[in-house]
Coordinates of C-alpha atoms in Angstrom, one line a residue:
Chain A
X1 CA 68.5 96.4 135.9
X2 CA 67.1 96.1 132.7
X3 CA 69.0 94.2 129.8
X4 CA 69.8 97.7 127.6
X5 CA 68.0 97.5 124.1
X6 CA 69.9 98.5 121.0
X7 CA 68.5 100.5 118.4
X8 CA 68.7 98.0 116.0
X9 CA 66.9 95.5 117.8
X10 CA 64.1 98.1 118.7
X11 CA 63.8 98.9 115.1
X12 CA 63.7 95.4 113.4
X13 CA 61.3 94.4 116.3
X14 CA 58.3 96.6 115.2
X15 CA 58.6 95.2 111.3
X16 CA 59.4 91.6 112.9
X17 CA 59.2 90.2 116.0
X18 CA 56.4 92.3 117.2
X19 CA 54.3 93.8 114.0
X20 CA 51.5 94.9 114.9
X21 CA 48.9 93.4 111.7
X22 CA 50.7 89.9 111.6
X23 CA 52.1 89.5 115.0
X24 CA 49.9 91.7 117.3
X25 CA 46.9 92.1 115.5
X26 CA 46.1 95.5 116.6
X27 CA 44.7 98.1 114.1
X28 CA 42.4 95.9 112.7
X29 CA 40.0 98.1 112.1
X30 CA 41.9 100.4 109.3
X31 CA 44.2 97.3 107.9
X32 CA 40.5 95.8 107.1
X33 CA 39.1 98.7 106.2
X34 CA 41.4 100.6 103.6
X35 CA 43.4 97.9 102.5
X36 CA 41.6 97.5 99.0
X37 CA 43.9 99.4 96.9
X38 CA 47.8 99.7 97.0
X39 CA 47.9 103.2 97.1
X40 CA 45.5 103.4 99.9
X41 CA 47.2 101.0 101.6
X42 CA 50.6 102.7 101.8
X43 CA 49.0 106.2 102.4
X44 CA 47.7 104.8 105.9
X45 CA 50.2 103.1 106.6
X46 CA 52.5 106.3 106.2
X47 CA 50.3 108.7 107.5
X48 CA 50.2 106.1 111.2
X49 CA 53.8 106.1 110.9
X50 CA 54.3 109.9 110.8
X51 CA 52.0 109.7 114.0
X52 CA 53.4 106.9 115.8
X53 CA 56.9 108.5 115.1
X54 CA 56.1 112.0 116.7
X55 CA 53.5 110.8 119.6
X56 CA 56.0 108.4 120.5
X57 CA 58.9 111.5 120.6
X58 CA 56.6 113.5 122.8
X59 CA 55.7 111.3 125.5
X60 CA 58.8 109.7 125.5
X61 CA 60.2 113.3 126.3
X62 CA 56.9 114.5 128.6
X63 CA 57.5 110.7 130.1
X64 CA 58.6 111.8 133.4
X65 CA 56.0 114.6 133.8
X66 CA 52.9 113.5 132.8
X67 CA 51.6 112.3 136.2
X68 CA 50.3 108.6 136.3
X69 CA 46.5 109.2 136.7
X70 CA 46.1 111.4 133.6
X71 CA 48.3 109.8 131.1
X72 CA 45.8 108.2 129.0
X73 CA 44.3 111.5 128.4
X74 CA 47.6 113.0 127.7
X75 CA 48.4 110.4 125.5
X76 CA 45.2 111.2 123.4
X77 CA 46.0 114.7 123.2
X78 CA 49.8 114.2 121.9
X79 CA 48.7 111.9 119.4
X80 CA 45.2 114.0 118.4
X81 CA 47.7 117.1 117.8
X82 CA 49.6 114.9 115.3
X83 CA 46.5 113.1 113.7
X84 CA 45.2 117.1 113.1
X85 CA 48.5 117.8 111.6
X86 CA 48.3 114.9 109.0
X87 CA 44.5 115.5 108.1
X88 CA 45.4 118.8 107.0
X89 CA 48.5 118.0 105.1
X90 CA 46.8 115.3 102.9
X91 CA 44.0 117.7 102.6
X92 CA 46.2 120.7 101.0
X93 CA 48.7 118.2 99.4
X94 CA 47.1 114.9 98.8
X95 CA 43.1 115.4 98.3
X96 CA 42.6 112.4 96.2
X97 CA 44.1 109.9 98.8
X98 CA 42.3 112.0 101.6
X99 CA 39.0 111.7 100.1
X100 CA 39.5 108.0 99.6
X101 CA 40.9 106.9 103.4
X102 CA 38.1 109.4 104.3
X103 CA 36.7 109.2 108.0
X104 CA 39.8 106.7 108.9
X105 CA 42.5 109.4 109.0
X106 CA 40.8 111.2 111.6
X107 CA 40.5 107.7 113.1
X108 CA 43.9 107.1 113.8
X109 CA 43.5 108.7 117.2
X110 CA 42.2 105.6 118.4
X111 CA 44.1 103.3 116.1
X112 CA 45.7 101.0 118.9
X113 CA 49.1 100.3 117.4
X114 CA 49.8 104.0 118.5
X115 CA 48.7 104.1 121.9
X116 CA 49.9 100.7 122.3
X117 CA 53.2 102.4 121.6
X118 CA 53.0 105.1 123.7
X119 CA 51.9 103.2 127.0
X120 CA 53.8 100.1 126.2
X121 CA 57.4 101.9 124.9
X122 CA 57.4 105.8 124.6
X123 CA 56.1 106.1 128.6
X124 CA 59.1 104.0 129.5
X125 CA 61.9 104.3 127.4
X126 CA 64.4 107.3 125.9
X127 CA 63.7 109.2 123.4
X128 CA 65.6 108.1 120.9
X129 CA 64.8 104.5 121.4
X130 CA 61.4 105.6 121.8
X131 CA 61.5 107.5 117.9
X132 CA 63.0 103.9 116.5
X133 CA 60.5 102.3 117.8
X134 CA 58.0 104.3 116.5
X135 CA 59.7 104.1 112.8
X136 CA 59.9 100.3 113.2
X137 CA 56.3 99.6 114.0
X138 CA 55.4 102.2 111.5
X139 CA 57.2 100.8 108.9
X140 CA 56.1 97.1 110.1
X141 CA 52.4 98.5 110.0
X142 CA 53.5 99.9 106.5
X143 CA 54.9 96.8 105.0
X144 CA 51.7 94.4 106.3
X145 CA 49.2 96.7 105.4
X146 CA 50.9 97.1 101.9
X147 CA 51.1 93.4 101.4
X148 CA 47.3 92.8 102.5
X149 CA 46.2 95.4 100.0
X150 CA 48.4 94.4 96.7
X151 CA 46.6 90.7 97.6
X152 CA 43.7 92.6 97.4
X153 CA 43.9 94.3 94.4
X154 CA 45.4 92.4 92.6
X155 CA 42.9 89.5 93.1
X156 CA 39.8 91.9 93.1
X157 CA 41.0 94.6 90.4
X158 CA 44.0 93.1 88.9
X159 CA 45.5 95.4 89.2
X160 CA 48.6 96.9 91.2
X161 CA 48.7 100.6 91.9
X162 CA 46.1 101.0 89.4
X163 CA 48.2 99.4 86.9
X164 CA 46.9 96.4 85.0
X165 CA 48.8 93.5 86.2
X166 CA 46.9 90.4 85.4
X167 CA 45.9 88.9 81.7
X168 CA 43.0 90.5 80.2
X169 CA 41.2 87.3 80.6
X170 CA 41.4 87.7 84.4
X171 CA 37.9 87.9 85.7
X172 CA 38.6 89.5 88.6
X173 CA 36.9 87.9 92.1
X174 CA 34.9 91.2 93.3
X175 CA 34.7 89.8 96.9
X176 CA 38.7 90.5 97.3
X177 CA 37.6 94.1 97.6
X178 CA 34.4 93.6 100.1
X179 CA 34.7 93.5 103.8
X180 CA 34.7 89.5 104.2
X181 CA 37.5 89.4 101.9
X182 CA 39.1 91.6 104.0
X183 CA 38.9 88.9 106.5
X184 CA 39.8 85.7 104.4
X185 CA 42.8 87.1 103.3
X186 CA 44.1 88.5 106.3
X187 CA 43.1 85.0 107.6
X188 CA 45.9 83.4 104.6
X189 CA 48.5 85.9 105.1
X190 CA 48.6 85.0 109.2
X191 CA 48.5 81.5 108.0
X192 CA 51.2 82.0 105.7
X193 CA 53.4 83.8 107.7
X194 CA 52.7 81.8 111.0
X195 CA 53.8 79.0 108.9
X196 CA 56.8 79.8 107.3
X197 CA 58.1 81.6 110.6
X198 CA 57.4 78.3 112.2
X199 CA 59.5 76.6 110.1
X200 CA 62.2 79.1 110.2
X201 CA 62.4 78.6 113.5
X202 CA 62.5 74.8 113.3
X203 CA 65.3 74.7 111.0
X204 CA 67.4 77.1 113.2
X205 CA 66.4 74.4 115.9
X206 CA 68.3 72.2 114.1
X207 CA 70.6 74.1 113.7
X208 CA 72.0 74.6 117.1
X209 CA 71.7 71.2 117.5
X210 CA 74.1 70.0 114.7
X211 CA 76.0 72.6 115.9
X212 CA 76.3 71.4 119.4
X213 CA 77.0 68.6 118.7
Chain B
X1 CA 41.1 44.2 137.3
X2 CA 41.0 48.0 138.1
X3 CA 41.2 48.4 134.1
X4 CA 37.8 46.6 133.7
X5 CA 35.9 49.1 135.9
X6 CA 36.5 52.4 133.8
X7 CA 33.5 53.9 133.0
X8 CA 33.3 55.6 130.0
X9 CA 31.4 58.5 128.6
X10 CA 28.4 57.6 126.5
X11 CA 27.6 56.4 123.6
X12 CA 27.8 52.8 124.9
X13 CA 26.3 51.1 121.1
X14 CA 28.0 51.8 117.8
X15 CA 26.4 51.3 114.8
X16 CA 30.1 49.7 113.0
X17 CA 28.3 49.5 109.3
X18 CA 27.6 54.0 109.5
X19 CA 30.9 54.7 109.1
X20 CA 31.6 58.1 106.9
X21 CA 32.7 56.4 103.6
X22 CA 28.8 54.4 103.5
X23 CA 27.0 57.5 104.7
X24 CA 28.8 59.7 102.1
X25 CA 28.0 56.9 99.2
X26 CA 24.7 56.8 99.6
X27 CA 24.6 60.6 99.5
X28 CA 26.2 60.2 96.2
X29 CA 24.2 57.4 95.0
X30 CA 21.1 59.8 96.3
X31 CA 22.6 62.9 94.4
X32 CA 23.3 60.6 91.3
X33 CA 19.7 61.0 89.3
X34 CA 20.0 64.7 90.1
X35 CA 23.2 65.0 88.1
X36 CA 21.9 62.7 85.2
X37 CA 18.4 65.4 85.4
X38 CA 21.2 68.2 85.0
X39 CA 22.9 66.7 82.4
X40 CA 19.4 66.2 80.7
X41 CA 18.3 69.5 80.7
X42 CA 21.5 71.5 80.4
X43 CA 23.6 69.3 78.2
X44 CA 27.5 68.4 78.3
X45 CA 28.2 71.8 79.7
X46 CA 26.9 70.9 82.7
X47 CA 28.4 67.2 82.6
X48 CA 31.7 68.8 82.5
X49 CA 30.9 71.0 84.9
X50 CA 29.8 68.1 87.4
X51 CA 33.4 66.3 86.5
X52 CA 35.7 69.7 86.9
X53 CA 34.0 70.0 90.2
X54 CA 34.0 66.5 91.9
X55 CA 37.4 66.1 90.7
X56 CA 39.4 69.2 91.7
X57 CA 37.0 68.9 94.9
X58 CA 38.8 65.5 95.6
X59 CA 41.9 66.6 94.0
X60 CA 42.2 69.7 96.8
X61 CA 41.6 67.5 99.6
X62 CA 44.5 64.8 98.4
X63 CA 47.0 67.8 97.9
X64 CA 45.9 69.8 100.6
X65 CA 46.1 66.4 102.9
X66 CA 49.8 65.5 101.4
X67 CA 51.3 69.2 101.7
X68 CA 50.0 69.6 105.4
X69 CA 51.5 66.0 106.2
X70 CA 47.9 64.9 107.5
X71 CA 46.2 61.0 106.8
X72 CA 44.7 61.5 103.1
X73 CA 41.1 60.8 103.6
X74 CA 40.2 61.0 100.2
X75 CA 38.3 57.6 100.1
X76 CA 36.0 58.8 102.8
X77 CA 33.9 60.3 99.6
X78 CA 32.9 63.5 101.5
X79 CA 35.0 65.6 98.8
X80 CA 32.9 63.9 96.2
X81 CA 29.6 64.5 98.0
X82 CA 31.2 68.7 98.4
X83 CA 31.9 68.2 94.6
X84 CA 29.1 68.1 93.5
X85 CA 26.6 70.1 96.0
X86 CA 28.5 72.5 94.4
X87 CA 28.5 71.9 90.6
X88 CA 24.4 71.5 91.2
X89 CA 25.0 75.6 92.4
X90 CA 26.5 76.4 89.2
X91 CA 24.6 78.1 85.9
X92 CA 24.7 75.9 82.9
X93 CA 26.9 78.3 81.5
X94 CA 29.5 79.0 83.8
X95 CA 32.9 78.4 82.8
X96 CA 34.8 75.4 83.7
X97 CA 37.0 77.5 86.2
X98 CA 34.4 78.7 88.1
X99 CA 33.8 75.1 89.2
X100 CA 37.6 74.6 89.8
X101 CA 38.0 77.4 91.9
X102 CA 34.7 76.5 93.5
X103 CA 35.7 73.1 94.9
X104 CA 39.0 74.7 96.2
X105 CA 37.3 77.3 98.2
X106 CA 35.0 74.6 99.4
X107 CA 37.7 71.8 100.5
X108 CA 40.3 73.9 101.4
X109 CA 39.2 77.3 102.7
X110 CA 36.5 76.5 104.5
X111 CA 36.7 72.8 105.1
X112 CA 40.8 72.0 105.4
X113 CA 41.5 75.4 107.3
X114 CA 39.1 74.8 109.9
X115 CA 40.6 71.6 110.9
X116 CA 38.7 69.0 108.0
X117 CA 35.5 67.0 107.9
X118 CA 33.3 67.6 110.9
X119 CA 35.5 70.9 112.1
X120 CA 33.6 73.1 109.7
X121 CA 31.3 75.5 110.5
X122 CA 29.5 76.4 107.3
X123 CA 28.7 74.0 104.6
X124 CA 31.6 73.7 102.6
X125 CA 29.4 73.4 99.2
X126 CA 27.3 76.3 100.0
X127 CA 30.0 79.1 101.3
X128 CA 31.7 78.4 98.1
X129 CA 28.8 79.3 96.4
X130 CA 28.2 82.2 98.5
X131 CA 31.8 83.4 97.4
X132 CA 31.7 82.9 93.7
X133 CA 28.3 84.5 93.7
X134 CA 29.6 87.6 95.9
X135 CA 33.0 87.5 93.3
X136 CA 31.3 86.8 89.8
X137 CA 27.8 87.5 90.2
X138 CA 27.4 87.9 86.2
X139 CA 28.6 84.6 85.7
X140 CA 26.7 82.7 88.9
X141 CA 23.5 84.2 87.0
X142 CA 21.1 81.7 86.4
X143 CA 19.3 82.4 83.6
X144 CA 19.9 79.9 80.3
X145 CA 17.2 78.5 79.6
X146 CA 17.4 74.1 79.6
X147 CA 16.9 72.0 76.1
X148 CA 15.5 69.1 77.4
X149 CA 17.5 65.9 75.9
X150 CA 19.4 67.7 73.3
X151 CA 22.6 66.4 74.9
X152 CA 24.8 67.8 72.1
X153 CA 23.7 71.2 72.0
X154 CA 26.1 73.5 72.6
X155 CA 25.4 76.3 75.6
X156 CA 25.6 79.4 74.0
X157 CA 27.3 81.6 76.0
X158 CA 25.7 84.8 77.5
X159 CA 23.0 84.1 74.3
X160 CA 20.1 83.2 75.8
X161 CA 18.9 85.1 78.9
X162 CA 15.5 84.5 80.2
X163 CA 14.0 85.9 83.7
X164 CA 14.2 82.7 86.7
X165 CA 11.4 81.4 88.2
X166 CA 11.8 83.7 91.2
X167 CA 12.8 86.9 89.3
X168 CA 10.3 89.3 90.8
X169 CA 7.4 89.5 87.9
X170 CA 7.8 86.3 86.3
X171 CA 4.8 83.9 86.0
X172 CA 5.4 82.2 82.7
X173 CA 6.3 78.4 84.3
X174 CA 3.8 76.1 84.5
X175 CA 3.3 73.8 87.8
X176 CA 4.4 70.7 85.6
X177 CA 7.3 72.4 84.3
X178 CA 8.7 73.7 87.6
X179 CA 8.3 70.2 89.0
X180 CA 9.7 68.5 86.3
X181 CA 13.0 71.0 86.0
X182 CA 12.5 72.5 82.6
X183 CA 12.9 76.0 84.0
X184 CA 16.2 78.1 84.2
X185 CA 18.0 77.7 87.0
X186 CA 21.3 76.3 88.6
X187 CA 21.9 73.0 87.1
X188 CA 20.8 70.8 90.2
X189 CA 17.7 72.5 91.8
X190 CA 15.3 72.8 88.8
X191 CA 14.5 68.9 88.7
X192 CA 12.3 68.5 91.8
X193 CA 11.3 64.6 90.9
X194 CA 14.8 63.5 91.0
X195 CA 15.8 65.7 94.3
X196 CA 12.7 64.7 96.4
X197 CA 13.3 60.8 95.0
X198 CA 17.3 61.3 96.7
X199 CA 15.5 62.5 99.6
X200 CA 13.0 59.7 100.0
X201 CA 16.0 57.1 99.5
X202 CA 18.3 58.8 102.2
X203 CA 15.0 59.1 104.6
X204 CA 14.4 55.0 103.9
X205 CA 17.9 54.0 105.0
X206 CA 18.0 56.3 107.3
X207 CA 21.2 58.5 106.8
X208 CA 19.4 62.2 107.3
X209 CA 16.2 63.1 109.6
X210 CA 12.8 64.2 108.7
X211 CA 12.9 66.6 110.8
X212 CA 15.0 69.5 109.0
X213 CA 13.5 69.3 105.6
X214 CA 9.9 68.9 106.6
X215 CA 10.3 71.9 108.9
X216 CA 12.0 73.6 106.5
X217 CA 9.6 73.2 104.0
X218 CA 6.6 73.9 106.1
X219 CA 7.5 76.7 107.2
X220 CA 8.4 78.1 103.7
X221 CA 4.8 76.8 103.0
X222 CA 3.5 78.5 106.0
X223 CA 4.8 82.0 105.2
X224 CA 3.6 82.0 101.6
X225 CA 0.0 80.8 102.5
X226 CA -0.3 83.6 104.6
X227 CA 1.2 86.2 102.3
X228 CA -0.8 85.2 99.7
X229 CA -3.8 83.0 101.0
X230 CA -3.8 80.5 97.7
X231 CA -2.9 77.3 97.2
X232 CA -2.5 77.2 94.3
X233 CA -3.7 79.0 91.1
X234 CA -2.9 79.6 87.4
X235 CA -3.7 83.5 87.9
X236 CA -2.0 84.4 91.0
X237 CA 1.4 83.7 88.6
X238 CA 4.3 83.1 91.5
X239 CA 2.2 84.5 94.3
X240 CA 1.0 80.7 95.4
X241 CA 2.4 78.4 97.9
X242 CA 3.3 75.3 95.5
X243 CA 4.9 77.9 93.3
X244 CA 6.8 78.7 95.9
X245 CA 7.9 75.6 97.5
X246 CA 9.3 74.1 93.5
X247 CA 11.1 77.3 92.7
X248 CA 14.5 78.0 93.5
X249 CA 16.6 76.5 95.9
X250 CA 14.5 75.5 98.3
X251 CA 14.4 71.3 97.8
X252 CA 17.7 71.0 97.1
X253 CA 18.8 73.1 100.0
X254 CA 16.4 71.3 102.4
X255 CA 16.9 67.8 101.5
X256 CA 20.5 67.6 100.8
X257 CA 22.2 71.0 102.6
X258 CA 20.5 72.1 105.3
X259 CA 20.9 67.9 106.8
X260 CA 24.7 67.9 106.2
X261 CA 25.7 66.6 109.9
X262 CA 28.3 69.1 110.4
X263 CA 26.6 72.1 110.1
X264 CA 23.2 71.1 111.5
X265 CA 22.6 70.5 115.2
X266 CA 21.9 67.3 116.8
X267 CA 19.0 66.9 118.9
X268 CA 15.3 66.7 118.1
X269 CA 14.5 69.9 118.9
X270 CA 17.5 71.8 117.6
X271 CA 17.0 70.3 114.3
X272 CA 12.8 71.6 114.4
X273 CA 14.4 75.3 115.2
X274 CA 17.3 74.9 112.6
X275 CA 14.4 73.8 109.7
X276 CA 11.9 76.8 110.8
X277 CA 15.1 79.4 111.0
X278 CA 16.2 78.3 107.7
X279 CA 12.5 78.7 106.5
X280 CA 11.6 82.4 108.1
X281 CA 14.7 83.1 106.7
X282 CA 13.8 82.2 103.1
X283 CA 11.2 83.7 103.2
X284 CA 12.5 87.1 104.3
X285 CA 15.1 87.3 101.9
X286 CA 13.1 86.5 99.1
X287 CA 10.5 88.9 99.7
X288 CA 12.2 91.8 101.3
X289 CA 15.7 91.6 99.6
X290 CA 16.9 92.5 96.6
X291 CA 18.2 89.0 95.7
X292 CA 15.3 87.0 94.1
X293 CA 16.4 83.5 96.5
X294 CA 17.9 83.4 99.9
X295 CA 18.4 79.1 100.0
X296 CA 22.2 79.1 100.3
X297 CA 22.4 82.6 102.6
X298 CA 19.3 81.3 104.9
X299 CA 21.2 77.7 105.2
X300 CA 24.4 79.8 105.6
X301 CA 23.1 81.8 108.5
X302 CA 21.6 78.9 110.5
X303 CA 24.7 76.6 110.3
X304 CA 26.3 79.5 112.0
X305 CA 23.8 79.3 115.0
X306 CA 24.1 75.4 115.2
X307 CA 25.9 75.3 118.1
X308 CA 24.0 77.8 119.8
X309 CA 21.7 75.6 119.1
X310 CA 22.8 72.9 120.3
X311 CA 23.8 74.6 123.4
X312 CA 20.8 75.5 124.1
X313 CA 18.7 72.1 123.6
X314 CA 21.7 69.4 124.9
X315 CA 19.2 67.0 126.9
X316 CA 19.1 66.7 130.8
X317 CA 21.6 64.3 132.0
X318 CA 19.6 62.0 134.0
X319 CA 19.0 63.0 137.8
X320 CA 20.3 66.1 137.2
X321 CA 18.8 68.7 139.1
X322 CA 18.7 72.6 137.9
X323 CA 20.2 74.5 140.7
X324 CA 17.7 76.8 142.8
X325 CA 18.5 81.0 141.9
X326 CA 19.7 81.5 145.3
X327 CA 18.6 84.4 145.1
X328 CA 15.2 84.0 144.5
X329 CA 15.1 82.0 147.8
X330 CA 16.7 84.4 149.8
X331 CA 13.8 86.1 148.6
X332 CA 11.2 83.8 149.8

């Protein structure tokens, strides 16, 4: 028997323990890719949360009748439906923020933080544990891509949301916003938060070791 | 007596007097008329520039080396060697910062992060450069013109803004001058005398190859002969080989870049291909791109490939055999 997961746990796992830009490195190509302003930033990472959130709902509940051999495409299928969905809605709604995420809306089909949901949790688990998941590593996908884009900005631009945030005497470093700075600072943030996790985890070594003794 | 008959892996001779610290201060000492042509022909702005470079390049390393709890090996001088490679890439009138932020790039982003000296896999000096110019192109432009030995003039600031050497068009240098340095240009590279004198002193005692800046250069030399089938002559403006070989880059990046030990392979061979790669590559970005020189993004390129490279030309251990296809003799 399984050891039984509790909601919270589920939940706090996505943004934590398993988040998918800083832990699991998966969806690298839109974190890279729209991550040069704020606002762009938080409109993917909402828009893969609505997915993750409903693909993961619907093949949590088509879980036992999907048959084995075809779930991949059935998987594709559920999570196309709801990519269409959110095209369309930024499209009415939204135009501005759909003309500038562009081609990687329809993209998040293949974004592999969803289907890595869906194989990995929503095939396997309830439905309600499968809909926290899906908020938790939508939020954690949220929150990352968010922090990778204000660096961005605000070292290319500086700005934040648009707003001017630096000095006017800021001479903004143009390769923030271009692909390779994409890269570097993903490369610090990991480092950063590899870091500081490691030494989080150090300290409540030591902890438990006072404590035992 | 079982202790006595380990074998161990070659190199059986070390040379005890090459040890980083010597090899490093006779790069300096090579690199020092260089700076004293820059200061010459650019004035204090590009003294200071030299200064805020070497020492935040050094003072990165220390900090970076205390915070990360690793042996501070500041006195090895390969921060001041990093230093100023990359003040000799600046304009005359770039801003003090630009060299700060330079040498931190250099020392800690692309040297410290990848584990320190002899980790790194792109010339420190140069990617930095590479950055700023991809961050602050405006400022990395190269265009004030040098006042020869008027240390205390001032560098006016954005005033005077004349076309390079290499700016597609230009023709109005002289052989003399380009040789001599009193052309615009980044504050190291325009004084060929003093770079190819450096050169000849680290050839002498030995600390780089021949290999990688004669290949380098003759290939360069190659390409432009048969683009433009001169020599050299006062009409053919910038369309000549020596033209050419003293504009730009191209001395400074094959004596004193394209040799840094790190990033260049180390056999015979390797370092032939590494010189004619950097070369073809100079060529083709600066006749077919839109930047007028390639030096720093051709060097760039083939430090990437150096262990490739180096895979690719290790030498035969002795006796060894290369193993028949067996496929090939099933055939037979």
């Amino acid at each position: 028997m399984k050891k039984k997961k509790s909601m919270r746990s589920v939940f706090l796992n996505g943004i934590f323990g398993e988040n998918p830009i800083f832990r699991m490195l998966l969806g690298m190509c839109p974190t890279l890719a729209v991550s040069t302003a704020v606002f762009q930033g938080i409109g993917m990472g909402l828009a893969t949360t609505f997915v993750l959130v409903f693909s993961n709902l619907v093949i949590a509940l088509l879980r036992n009748i999907i048959p084995d051999k075809v779930r991949i495409p059935a998987f594709i299928v559920v999570i196309a439906t709801f990519v269409t969905i959110v095209d369309l809605m930024l499209k009415a709604f939204i135009p501005s923020l759909s003309q500038s995420l562009g081609i990687f809306i329809p993209l998040i089909v293949v974004n592999c933080i969803i289907f890595a949901r869906a194989e990995a949790f929503a095939s396997k688990n309830s439905v309600l544990l499968s809909v926290t998941d899906g908020l938790g590593m939508g939020l954690g996908f949220t929150v990352s891509i968010t922090l990778l884009s204000a660096c961005r900005e605000l070292l290319g631009n500086g700005t934040l949301l648009g707003a001017q945030v630096m000095p006017e005497t800021f001479q903004p470093m143009a390769i923030a916003l271009r692909p390779p700075g994409g890269f570097i600072m993903l490369g610090i943030l990991l480092l950063i938060i590899n870091a500081s996790s490691k030494a989080i985890v150090k300290r409540r070594e030591a902890k438990a070791k006072e404590a035992e003794l | 007596m079982q202790k006595k008959l380990i074998v161990s892996a070659a190199p059986y001779l070390h040379n005890h007097a090459a040890t980083t610290q010597r090899i490093m201060l006779s790069v300096v000492i090579a690199l020092l008329p260089t700076a004293a042509a820059a200061v010459w022909f650019f004035g204090g702005n590009a003294l200071m520039l030299i200064v805020v470079a070497v020492v935040s390049a050094v003072a990165a390393e220390y900090i970076w080396q205390k915070l990360t709890h690793k042996p501070v090996t500041v006195s090895d001088m390969s921060a001041v060697v990093t230093g100023l490679l990359l003040a000799f890439n600046l304009p005359a009138n770039a801003p003090w910062w630009l060299a700060a932020v330079g040498s931190f790039l250099a020392i800690i982003l692309i040297k410290q992060l990848f584990g320190g000296l002899g980790q790194n896999f792109m010339n420190p000096a140069l990617a930095a450069r590479a950055i700023l110019m991809l961050s602050w192109t405006g400022l990395m432009a190269a265009n004030v013109l040098p006042h020869a030995g008027q240390w205390a003039a001032p560098v006016a600031l954005d005033a005077v803004s004349v076309a390079t050497p290499l700016t597609h068009g230009a023709t109005g240098f002289t052989l003399w001058q380009l040789f001599y340095g009193d052309v615009p240009g980044m504050i190291g590279e325009t004084c060929k005398i003093t770079l190819l004198l450096g050169g000849v002193f680290l050839l002498v005692f030995r600390v780089i190859d021949w290999r990688i800046p004669v290949s380098f250069i003759a290939t360069v030399a190659v390409a432009y002969f048969i683009k433009t089938g001169t020599l050299y002559s006062m009409e053919s403006g910038a369309q000549n080989v020596l033209y050419q070989l003293l504009s730009g880059g191209l001395i400074i990046g094959a004596v004193f870049m394209a040799t840094d030990y790190v990033t260049s392979p180390i056999t015979g061979i390797g370092k032939l291909i590494m010189g004619v790669g950097c070369g073809v590559l100079l060529f083709v970005i600066r006749e077919f791109s839109s930047y007028p020189e390639g030096c720093s993004f051709a060097i760039l390129f083939m430090n990437v490939l150096t262990p490739l490279i180096d895979r690719f030309t290790g030498s035969k251990p002795f006796g060894f055999e290369k193993q028949e296809n067996p496929a090939k003799e099933a055939k037979a």
